[in-house]
Coordinates of N, CA and C and ligand atoms in Angstrom, one line a residue:
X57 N 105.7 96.2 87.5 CA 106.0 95.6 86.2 C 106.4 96.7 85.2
X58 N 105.9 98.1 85.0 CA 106.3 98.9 84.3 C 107.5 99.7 84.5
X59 N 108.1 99.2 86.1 CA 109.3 100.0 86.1 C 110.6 98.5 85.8
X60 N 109.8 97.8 85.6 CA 110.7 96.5 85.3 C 111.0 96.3 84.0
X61 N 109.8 96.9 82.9 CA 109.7 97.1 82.0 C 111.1 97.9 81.1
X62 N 111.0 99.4 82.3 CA 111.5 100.5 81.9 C 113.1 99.6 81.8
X63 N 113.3 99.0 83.1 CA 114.9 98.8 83.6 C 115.9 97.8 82.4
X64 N 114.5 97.2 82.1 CA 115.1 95.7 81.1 C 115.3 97.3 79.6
X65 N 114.4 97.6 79.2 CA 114.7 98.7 78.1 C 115.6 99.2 77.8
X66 N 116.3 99.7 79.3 CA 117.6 100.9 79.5 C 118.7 99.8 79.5
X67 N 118.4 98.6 80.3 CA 119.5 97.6 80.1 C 119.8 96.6 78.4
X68 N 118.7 97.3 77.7 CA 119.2 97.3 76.1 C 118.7 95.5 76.0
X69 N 117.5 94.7 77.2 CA 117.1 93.8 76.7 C 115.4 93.8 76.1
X70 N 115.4 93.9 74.8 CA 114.2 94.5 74.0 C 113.3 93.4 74.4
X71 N 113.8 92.0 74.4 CA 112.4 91.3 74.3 C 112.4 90.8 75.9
X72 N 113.0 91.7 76.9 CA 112.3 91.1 78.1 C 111.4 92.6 78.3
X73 N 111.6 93.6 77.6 CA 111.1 95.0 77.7 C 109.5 95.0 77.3
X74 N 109.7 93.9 76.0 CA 108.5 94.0 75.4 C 107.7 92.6 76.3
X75 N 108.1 91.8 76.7 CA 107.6 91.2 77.7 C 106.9 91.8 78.9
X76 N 107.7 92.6 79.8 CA 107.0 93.0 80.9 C 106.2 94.4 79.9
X77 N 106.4 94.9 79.3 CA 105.6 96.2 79.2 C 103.9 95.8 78.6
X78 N 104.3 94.3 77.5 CA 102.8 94.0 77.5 C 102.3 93.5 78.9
X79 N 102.7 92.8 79.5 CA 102.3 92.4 80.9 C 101.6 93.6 81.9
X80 N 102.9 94.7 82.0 CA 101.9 96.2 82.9 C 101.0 96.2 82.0
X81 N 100.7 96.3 80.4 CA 99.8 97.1 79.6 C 98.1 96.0 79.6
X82 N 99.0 95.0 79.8 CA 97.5 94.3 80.5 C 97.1 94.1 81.4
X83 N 97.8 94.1 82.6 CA 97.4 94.7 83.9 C 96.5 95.8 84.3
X84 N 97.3 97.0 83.6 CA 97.2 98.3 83.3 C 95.0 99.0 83.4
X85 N 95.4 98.0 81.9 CA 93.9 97.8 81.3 C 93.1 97.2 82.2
X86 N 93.2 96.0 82.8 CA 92.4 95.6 83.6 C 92.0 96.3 85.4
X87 N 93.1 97.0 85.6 CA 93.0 97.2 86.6 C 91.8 98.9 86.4
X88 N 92.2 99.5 85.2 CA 91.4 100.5 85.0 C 89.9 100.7 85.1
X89 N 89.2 99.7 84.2 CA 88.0 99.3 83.7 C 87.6 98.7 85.4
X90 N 88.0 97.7 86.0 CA 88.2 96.9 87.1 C 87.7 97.8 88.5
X91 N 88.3 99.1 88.1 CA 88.4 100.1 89.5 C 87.4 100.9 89.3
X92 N 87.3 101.4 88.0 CA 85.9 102.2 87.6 C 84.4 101.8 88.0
X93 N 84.4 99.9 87.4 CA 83.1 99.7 88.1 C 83.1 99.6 89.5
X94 N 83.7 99.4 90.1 CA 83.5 99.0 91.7 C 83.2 100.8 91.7
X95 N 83.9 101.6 91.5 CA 83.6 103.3 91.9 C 81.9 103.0 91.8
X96 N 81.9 103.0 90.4 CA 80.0 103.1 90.0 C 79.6 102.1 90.8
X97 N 80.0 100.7 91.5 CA 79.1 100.5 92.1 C 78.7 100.5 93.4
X98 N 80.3 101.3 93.9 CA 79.8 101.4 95.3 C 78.8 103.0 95.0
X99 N 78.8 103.7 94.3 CA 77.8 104.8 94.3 C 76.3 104.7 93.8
X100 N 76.3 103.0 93.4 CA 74.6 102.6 92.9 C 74.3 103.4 91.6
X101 N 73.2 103.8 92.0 CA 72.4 104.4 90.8 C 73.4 105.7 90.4
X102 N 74.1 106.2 91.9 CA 74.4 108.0 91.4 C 75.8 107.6 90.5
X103 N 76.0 106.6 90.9 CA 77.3 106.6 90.1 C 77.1 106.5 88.9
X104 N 76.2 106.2 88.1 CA 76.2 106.8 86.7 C 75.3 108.7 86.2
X105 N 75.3 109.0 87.6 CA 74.8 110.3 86.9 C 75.7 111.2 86.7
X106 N 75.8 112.2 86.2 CA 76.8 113.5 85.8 C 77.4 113.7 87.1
X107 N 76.5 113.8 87.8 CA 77.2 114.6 89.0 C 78.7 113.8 89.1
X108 N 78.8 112.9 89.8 CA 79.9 111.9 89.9 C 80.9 111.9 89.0
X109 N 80.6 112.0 87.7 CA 81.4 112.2 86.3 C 82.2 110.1 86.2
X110 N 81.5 110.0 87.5 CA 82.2 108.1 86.8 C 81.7 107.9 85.7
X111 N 80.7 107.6 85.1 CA 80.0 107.5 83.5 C 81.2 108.1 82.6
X112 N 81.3 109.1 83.1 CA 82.1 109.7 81.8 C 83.8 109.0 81.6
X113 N 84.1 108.4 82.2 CA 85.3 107.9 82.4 C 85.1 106.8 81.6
X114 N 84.3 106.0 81.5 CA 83.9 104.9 80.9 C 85.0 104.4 79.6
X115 N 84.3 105.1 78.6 CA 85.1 105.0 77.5 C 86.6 104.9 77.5
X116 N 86.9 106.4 78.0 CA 88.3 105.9 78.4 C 89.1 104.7 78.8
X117 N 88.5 104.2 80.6 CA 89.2 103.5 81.1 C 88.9 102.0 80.1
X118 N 87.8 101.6 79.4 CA 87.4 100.6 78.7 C 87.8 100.5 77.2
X119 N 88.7 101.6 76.6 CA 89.1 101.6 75.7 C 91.3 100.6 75.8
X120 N 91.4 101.1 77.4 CA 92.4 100.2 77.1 C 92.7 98.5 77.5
X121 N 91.1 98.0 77.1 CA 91.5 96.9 76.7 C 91.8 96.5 75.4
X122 N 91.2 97.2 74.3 CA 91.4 97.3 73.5 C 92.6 97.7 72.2
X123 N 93.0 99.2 72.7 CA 94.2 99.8 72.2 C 95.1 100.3 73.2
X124 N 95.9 100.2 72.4 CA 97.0 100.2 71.1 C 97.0 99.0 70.9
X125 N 97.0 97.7 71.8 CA 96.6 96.6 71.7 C 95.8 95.8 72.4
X126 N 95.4 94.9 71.9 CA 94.1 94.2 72.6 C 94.8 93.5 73.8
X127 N 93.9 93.0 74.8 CA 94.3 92.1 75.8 C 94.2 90.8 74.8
X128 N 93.4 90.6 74.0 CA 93.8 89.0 73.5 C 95.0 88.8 73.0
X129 N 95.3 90.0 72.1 CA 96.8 89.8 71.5 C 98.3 89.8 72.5
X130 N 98.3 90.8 73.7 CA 98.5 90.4 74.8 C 98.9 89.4 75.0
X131 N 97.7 88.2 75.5 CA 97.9 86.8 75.7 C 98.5 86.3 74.9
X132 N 98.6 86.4 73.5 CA 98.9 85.7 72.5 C 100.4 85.4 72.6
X133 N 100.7 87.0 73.0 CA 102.2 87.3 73.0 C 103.0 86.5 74.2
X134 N 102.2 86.7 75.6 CA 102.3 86.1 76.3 C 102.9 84.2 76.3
X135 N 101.2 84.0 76.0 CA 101.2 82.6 75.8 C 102.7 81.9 74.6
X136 N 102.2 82.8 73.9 CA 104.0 82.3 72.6 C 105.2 82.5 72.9
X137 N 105.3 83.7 73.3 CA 106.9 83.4 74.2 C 107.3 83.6 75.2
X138 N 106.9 84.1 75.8 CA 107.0 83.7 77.5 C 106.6 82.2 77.8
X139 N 105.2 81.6 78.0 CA 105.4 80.7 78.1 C 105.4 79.1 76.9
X140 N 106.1 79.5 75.3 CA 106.6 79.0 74.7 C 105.5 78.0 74.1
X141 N 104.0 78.4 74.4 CA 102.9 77.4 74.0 C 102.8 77.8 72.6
X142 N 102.3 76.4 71.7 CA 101.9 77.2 70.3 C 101.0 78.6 69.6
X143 N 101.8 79.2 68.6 CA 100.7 80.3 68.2 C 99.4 80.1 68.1
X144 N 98.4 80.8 68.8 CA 96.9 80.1 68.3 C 96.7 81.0 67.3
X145 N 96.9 81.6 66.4 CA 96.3 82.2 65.5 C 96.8 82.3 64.1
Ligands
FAD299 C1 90.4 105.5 70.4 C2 91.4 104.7 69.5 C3 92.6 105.3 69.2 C4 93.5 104.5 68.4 N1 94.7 105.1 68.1 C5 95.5 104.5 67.3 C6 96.8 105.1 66.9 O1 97.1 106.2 67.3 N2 97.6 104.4 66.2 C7 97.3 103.1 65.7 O2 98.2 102.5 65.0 N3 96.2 102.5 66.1 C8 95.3 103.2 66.8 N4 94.1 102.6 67.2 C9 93.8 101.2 66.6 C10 94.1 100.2 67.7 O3 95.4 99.9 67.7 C11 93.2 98.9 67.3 O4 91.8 99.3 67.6 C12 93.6 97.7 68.1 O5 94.9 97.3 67.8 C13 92.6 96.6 67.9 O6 92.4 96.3 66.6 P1 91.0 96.4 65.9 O7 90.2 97.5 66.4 O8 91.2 96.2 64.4 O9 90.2 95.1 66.4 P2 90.4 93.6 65.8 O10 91.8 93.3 65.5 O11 89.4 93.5 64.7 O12 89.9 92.8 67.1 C14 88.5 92.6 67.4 C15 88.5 91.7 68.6 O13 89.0 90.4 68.2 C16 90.1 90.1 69.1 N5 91.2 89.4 68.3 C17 91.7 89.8 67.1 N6 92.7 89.0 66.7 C18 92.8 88.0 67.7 C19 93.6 86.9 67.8 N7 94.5 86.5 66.9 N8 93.4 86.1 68.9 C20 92.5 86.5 69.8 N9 91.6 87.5 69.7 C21 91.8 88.3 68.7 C22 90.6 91.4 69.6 O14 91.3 91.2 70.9 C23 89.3 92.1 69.8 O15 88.7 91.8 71.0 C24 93.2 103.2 68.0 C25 92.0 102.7 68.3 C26 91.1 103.4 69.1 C27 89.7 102.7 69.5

């Protein structure tokens, strides 16, 4: 999705660009946060201790649901033009 992103960008179509690139960017985010816990949980208890350093990744990977833009807004963008349903907000 992000190199489909890139292609539509270079081919000078901005709103299929900004289409797929929120799509990887919420993929992106989910898959980050997503991969992290299964790490901590296949390591149980050790996966939150230093040693491991998964803890520490935390913030990070869980910050991009959030920014630069939220996964809700995301959908929003989604749901409104791509699939053309009313603004909910
Ligand atoms: C570490 C960090 C670095 C940042 N760096 C930058 C930066 O360099 N430049 C910059 O411009 N900004 C930056 N930001 C800000 C970032 O863009 C915002 O945090 C982000 O857009 C979310 O806005 P908010 O924090 O005001 O949350 P809010 O907009 O208050 O959202 C709170 C919650 O409500 C949800 N929500 C809000 N509106 C809707 C809606 N209409 N429909 C459904 N759900 C909704 C959100 O998804 C979220 O879950 C940074 C933020 C962080 C945490």
């Amino acid at each position: 999705m992000m190199q489909k992103a890139a292609s539509l960008y270079d081919s000078g179509d901005d709103f299929g660009a900004a289409e797929a690139a929120n799509m990887a960017k919420y993929a992106a985010g989910e898959a980050a946060i997503a991969s992290l816990d299964q790490a901590i949980q296949t390591h149980g208890g050790g996966g939150l201790t230093q040693e491991y350093g998964l803890a520490a990744m935390l913030g990070a990977a869980r910050i991009a649901r959030v920014a630069p833009v939220s996964r809700e807004m995301i959908l929003n963008f989604v749901s409104q033009h791509s699939l053309g349903l009313p603004r909910s907000y």
